[in-house]
Short mmCIF file of N, CA and C in Angstrom, two decimals:
data_model
loop_
_atom_site.label_atom_id
_atom_site.label_comp_id
_atom_site.label_asym_id
_atom_site.label_seq_id
_atom_site.Cartn_x
_atom_site.Cartn_y
_atom_site.Cartn_z
N GLU A 1 0.83 -1.19 0.00
CA GLU A 1 0.00 0.00 0.00
C GLU A 1 0.87 1.26 0.00
N HIS A 2 1.91 1.25 0.83
CA HIS A 2 2.83 2.38 0.91
C HIS A 2 3.47 2.66 -0.44
N ARG A 3 3.94 1.61 -1.09
CA ARG A 3 4.60 1.74 -2.39
C ARG A 3 3.62 2.27 -3.44
N LEU A 4 2.37 1.81 -3.41
CA LEU A 4 1.35 2.26 -4.35
C LEU A 4 1.05 3.74 -4.16
N GLN A 5 0.92 4.19 -2.92
CA GLN A 5 0.69 5.60 -2.65
C GLN A 5 1.86 6.45 -3.14
N LEU A 6 3.05 5.96 -2.93
CA LEU A 6 4.24 6.67 -3.38
C LEU A 6 4.24 6.83 -4.89
N MET A 7 3.90 5.77 -5.59
CA MET A 7 3.86 5.83 -7.06
C MET A 7 2.78 6.79 -7.53
N LYS A 8 1.62 6.80 -6.88
CA LYS A 8 0.54 7.70 -7.26
C LYS A 8 0.95 9.16 -7.07
N LEU A 9 1.61 9.45 -5.94
CA LEU A 9 2.06 10.81 -5.70
C LEU A 9 3.10 11.25 -6.72
N GLN A 10 4.04 10.36 -7.03
CA GLN A 10 5.06 10.71 -8.02
C GLN A 10 4.41 10.97 -9.38
N SER A 11 3.44 10.18 -9.74
CA SER A 11 2.73 10.36 -11.00
C SER A 11 1.99 11.69 -11.01
N MET A 12 1.34 12.02 -9.89
CA MET A 12 0.62 13.28 -9.79
C MET A 12 1.57 14.46 -9.93
N ILE A 13 2.73 14.37 -9.32
CA ILE A 13 3.72 15.44 -9.41
C ILE A 13 4.16 15.64 -10.85
N GLU A 14 4.42 14.54 -11.56
CA GLU A 14 4.85 14.64 -12.95
C GLU A 14 3.77 15.29 -13.81
N LYS A 15 2.51 14.91 -13.61
CA LYS A 15 1.42 15.48 -14.40
C LYS A 15 1.25 16.97 -14.13
N ILE A 16 1.30 17.33 -12.86
CA ILE A 16 1.10 18.73 -12.49
C ILE A 16 2.29 19.59 -12.91
N SER A 17 3.49 19.04 -12.84
CA SER A 17 4.70 19.81 -13.17
C SER A 17 4.65 20.36 -14.58
N GLY A 18 4.12 19.59 -15.50
CA GLY A 18 4.04 20.03 -16.89
C GLY A 18 3.05 21.17 -17.09
N LYS A 19 2.07 21.28 -16.21
CA LYS A 19 1.03 22.29 -16.35
C LYS A 19 1.13 23.39 -15.29
N ALA A 20 2.16 23.35 -14.48
CA ALA A 20 2.26 24.24 -13.33
C ALA A 20 2.32 25.70 -13.74
N GLU A 21 1.36 26.45 -13.22
CA GLU A 21 1.35 27.90 -13.40
C GLU A 21 0.81 28.52 -12.13
N GLY A 22 1.49 29.50 -11.62
CA GLY A 22 1.01 30.20 -10.44
C GLY A 22 1.69 29.74 -9.17
N ALA A 23 1.69 30.65 -8.20
CA ALA A 23 2.36 30.39 -6.93
C ALA A 23 1.69 29.28 -6.14
N GLU A 24 0.36 29.23 -6.16
CA GLU A 24 -0.36 28.21 -5.39
C GLU A 24 -0.03 26.80 -5.89
N VAL A 25 0.06 26.64 -7.20
CA VAL A 25 0.39 25.34 -7.77
C VAL A 25 1.82 24.96 -7.39
N GLU A 26 2.71 25.94 -7.44
CA GLU A 26 4.11 25.68 -7.09
C GLU A 26 4.23 25.25 -5.62
N VAL A 27 3.48 25.91 -4.74
CA VAL A 27 3.50 25.55 -3.32
C VAL A 27 2.96 24.14 -3.14
N GLY A 28 1.87 23.82 -3.83
CA GLY A 28 1.30 22.48 -3.76
C GLY A 28 2.27 21.43 -4.24
N LEU A 29 2.96 21.72 -5.34
CA LEU A 29 3.96 20.78 -5.86
C LEU A 29 5.09 20.57 -4.87
N MET A 30 5.51 21.66 -4.26
CA MET A 30 6.59 21.56 -3.28
C MET A 30 6.16 20.68 -2.10
N CYS A 31 4.91 20.84 -1.65
CA CYS A 31 4.39 20.01 -0.55
C CYS A 31 4.32 18.55 -0.96
N LEU A 32 3.85 18.29 -2.17
CA LEU A 32 3.79 16.90 -2.65
C LEU A 32 5.18 16.28 -2.71
N LYS A 33 6.14 17.05 -3.18
CA LYS A 33 7.51 16.54 -3.25
C LYS A 33 8.05 16.24 -1.86
N GLU A 34 7.71 17.09 -0.88
CA GLU A 34 8.14 16.84 0.50
C GLU A 34 7.52 15.56 1.03
N ILE A 35 6.25 15.33 0.71
CA ILE A 35 5.58 14.11 1.16
C ILE A 35 6.24 12.88 0.55
N VAL A 36 6.55 12.96 -0.74
CA VAL A 36 7.21 11.83 -1.40
C VAL A 36 8.57 11.56 -0.75
N MET A 37 9.32 12.62 -0.48
CA MET A 37 10.62 12.43 0.16
C MET A 37 10.45 11.82 1.55
N ALA A 38 9.43 12.28 2.31
CA ALA A 38 9.19 11.72 3.64
C ALA A 38 8.81 10.25 3.56
N MET A 39 8.01 9.89 2.56
CA MET A 39 7.62 8.49 2.39
C MET A 39 8.83 7.64 2.05
N LYS A 40 9.71 8.16 1.19
CA LYS A 40 10.92 7.41 0.85
C LYS A 40 11.82 7.24 2.07
N ARG A 41 11.94 8.31 2.87
CA ARG A 41 12.76 8.22 4.08
C ARG A 41 12.18 7.21 5.05
N SER A 42 10.86 7.24 5.23
CA SER A 42 10.25 6.29 6.17
C SER A 42 10.42 4.86 5.70
N GLU A 43 10.35 4.66 4.38
CA GLU A 43 10.56 3.32 3.83
C GLU A 43 12.00 2.86 4.07
N ARG A 44 12.94 3.77 3.81
CA ARG A 44 14.35 3.45 4.04
C ARG A 44 14.61 3.17 5.52
N ASP A 45 14.06 4.04 6.39
CA ASP A 45 14.24 3.86 7.82
C ASP A 45 13.66 2.53 8.28
N TYR A 46 12.51 2.16 7.72
CA TYR A 46 11.89 0.88 8.08
C TYR A 46 12.83 -0.27 7.74
N HIS A 47 13.42 -0.23 6.55
CA HIS A 47 14.31 -1.32 6.15
C HIS A 47 15.55 -1.39 7.04
N PHE A 48 16.12 -0.22 7.39
CA PHE A 48 17.28 -0.21 8.29
C PHE A 48 16.90 -0.76 9.66
N GLN A 49 15.74 -0.36 10.18
CA GLN A 49 15.29 -0.85 11.47
C GLN A 49 15.05 -2.36 11.44
N ARG A 50 14.49 -2.82 10.33
CA ARG A 50 14.20 -4.26 10.20
C ARG A 50 15.50 -5.07 10.24
N VAL A 51 16.51 -4.60 9.52
CA VAL A 51 17.80 -5.29 9.50
C VAL A 51 18.42 -5.28 10.90
N ALA A 52 18.35 -4.14 11.59
CA ALA A 52 18.91 -4.05 12.94
C ALA A 52 18.16 -4.97 13.90
N THR A 53 16.85 -5.03 13.76
CA THR A 53 16.05 -5.91 14.62
C THR A 53 16.40 -7.37 14.39
N GLU A 54 16.53 -7.75 13.13
CA GLU A 54 16.88 -9.14 12.82
C GLU A 54 18.26 -9.49 13.34
N ALA A 55 19.21 -8.55 13.23
CA ALA A 55 20.56 -8.80 13.73
C ALA A 55 20.56 -8.95 15.25
N ALA A 56 19.80 -8.09 15.93
CA ALA A 56 19.72 -8.18 17.40
C ALA A 56 19.06 -9.48 17.82
N ALA A 57 18.03 -9.88 17.10
CA ALA A 57 17.34 -11.14 17.43
C ALA A 57 18.26 -12.33 17.20
N ALA A 58 19.05 -12.27 16.13
CA ALA A 58 19.98 -13.37 15.84
C ALA A 58 21.04 -13.47 16.93
N ALA A 59 21.50 -12.32 17.42
CA ALA A 59 22.51 -12.33 18.48
C ALA A 59 21.93 -12.85 19.80
N ALA A 60 20.65 -12.59 20.03
CA ALA A 60 20.02 -13.00 21.29
C ALA A 60 19.44 -14.41 21.24
N ARG A 61 19.39 -14.98 20.06
CA ARG A 61 18.71 -16.27 19.86
C ARG A 61 19.18 -17.36 20.85
N PRO A 62 20.47 -17.48 21.13
CA PRO A 62 20.86 -18.53 22.08
C PRO A 62 20.28 -18.32 23.48
N VAL A 63 19.94 -17.07 23.83
CA VAL A 63 19.47 -16.76 25.17
C VAL A 63 17.97 -16.99 25.32
N GLY A 64 17.18 -16.57 24.33
CA GLY A 64 15.73 -16.62 24.45
C GLY A 64 15.10 -17.69 23.59
N SER A 65 13.83 -17.92 23.85
CA SER A 65 13.10 -18.89 23.04
C SER A 65 12.75 -18.27 21.69
N ASP A 66 12.54 -19.10 20.70
CA ASP A 66 12.19 -18.61 19.37
C ASP A 66 10.89 -17.82 19.39
N GLU A 67 9.92 -18.26 20.18
CA GLU A 67 8.64 -17.56 20.25
C GLU A 67 8.81 -16.16 20.83
N HIS A 68 9.61 -16.06 21.90
CA HIS A 68 9.84 -14.76 22.52
C HIS A 68 10.58 -13.83 21.56
N LEU A 69 11.58 -14.34 20.89
CA LEU A 69 12.34 -13.52 19.95
C LEU A 69 11.47 -13.07 18.78
N ARG A 70 10.60 -13.93 18.31
CA ARG A 70 9.69 -13.55 17.22
C ARG A 70 8.75 -12.44 17.68
N MET A 71 8.29 -12.51 18.91
CA MET A 71 7.43 -11.46 19.45
C MET A 71 8.18 -10.14 19.54
N VAL A 72 9.44 -10.18 19.97
CA VAL A 72 10.26 -8.97 20.03
C VAL A 72 10.43 -8.38 18.63
N GLU A 73 10.70 -9.23 17.64
CA GLU A 73 10.84 -8.76 16.27
C GLU A 73 9.55 -8.10 15.78
N LEU A 74 8.42 -8.72 16.06
CA LEU A 74 7.13 -8.16 15.63
C LEU A 74 6.84 -6.83 16.31
N GLU A 75 7.13 -6.73 17.59
CA GLU A 75 6.90 -5.48 18.31
C GLU A 75 7.78 -4.37 17.76
N ALA A 76 9.03 -4.67 17.47
CA ALA A 76 9.93 -3.66 16.91
C ALA A 76 9.47 -3.24 15.52
N SER A 77 9.05 -4.20 14.72
CA SER A 77 8.56 -3.90 13.39
C SER A 77 7.30 -3.04 13.45
N ASN A 78 6.39 -3.36 14.36
CA ASN A 78 5.17 -2.57 14.52
C ASN A 78 5.49 -1.15 14.96
N ALA A 79 6.46 -1.00 15.85
CA ALA A 79 6.83 0.34 16.32
C ALA A 79 7.36 1.19 15.17
N VAL A 80 8.15 0.59 14.31
CA VAL A 80 8.69 1.31 13.15
C VAL A 80 7.56 1.71 12.21
N LEU A 81 6.64 0.80 11.94
CA LEU A 81 5.52 1.11 11.05
C LEU A 81 4.63 2.20 11.64
N GLU A 82 4.39 2.15 12.93
CA GLU A 82 3.57 3.18 13.57
C GLU A 82 4.24 4.54 13.49
N ALA A 83 5.56 4.58 13.67
CA ALA A 83 6.29 5.85 13.56
C ALA A 83 6.20 6.40 12.14
N ALA A 84 6.34 5.53 11.15
CA ALA A 84 6.23 5.97 9.76
C ALA A 84 4.83 6.48 9.46
N ALA A 85 3.82 5.80 9.97
CA ALA A 85 2.44 6.24 9.75
C ALA A 85 2.19 7.59 10.40
N ARG A 86 2.75 7.82 11.60
CA ARG A 86 2.60 9.13 12.25
C ARG A 86 3.25 10.22 11.41
N LYS A 87 4.43 9.95 10.87
CA LYS A 87 5.11 10.94 10.02
C LYS A 87 4.26 11.28 8.81
N LEU A 88 3.69 10.26 8.17
CA LEU A 88 2.88 10.49 6.98
C LEU A 88 1.61 11.26 7.32
N ARG A 89 0.97 10.95 8.45
CA ARG A 89 -0.23 11.69 8.86
C ARG A 89 0.11 13.15 9.12
N LYS A 90 1.25 13.41 9.74
CA LYS A 90 1.66 14.78 10.02
C LYS A 90 1.88 15.54 8.71
N LYS A 91 2.57 14.91 7.76
CA LYS A 91 2.79 15.55 6.47
C LYS A 91 1.47 15.80 5.75
N GLU A 92 0.55 14.85 5.85
CA GLU A 92 -0.76 15.01 5.22
C GLU A 92 -1.50 16.20 5.83
N GLU A 93 -1.45 16.33 7.16
CA GLU A 93 -2.09 17.46 7.83
C GLU A 93 -1.47 18.77 7.37
N GLU A 94 -0.15 18.81 7.25
CA GLU A 94 0.52 20.02 6.80
C GLU A 94 0.09 20.38 5.38
N LEU A 95 -0.03 19.38 4.52
CA LEU A 95 -0.46 19.62 3.15
C LEU A 95 -1.89 20.14 3.13
N MET A 96 -2.76 19.57 3.94
CA MET A 96 -4.15 20.03 4.00
C MET A 96 -4.22 21.48 4.46
N GLN A 97 -3.38 21.86 5.43
CA GLN A 97 -3.36 23.24 5.90
C GLN A 97 -2.91 24.18 4.80
N VAL A 98 -1.91 23.77 4.04
CA VAL A 98 -1.43 24.59 2.93
C VAL A 98 -2.51 24.73 1.87
N GLU A 99 -3.22 23.64 1.59
CA GLU A 99 -4.28 23.69 0.59
C GLU A 99 -5.42 24.60 1.05
N ASP A 100 -5.71 24.63 2.35
CA ASP A 100 -6.79 25.47 2.88
C ASP A 100 -6.44 26.95 2.82
N GLU A 101 -5.15 27.26 2.83
CA GLU A 101 -4.72 28.67 2.83
C GLU A 101 -4.80 29.28 1.49
#
């Protein structure tokens, strides 16, 4: 879903860029570009966090049970996804405020 939204936004930016006229359109384009960059950063951050979580779980594996370690991995993964979702909601709110102005 995240990847699909990212592609839709990039497509929208390309379409609007060719027809862009006026300060309001330019501001909107700039906001869309910021959202796309934030989405890419959150995706990258998620992958880095996932790798770090897997490495930590692999290092701890001799100490804990597989079920416990899997739960830790899932909780860490969920925390990363929730943080990314909060970032995207904040950017969406900022874009809505700009559009209302």
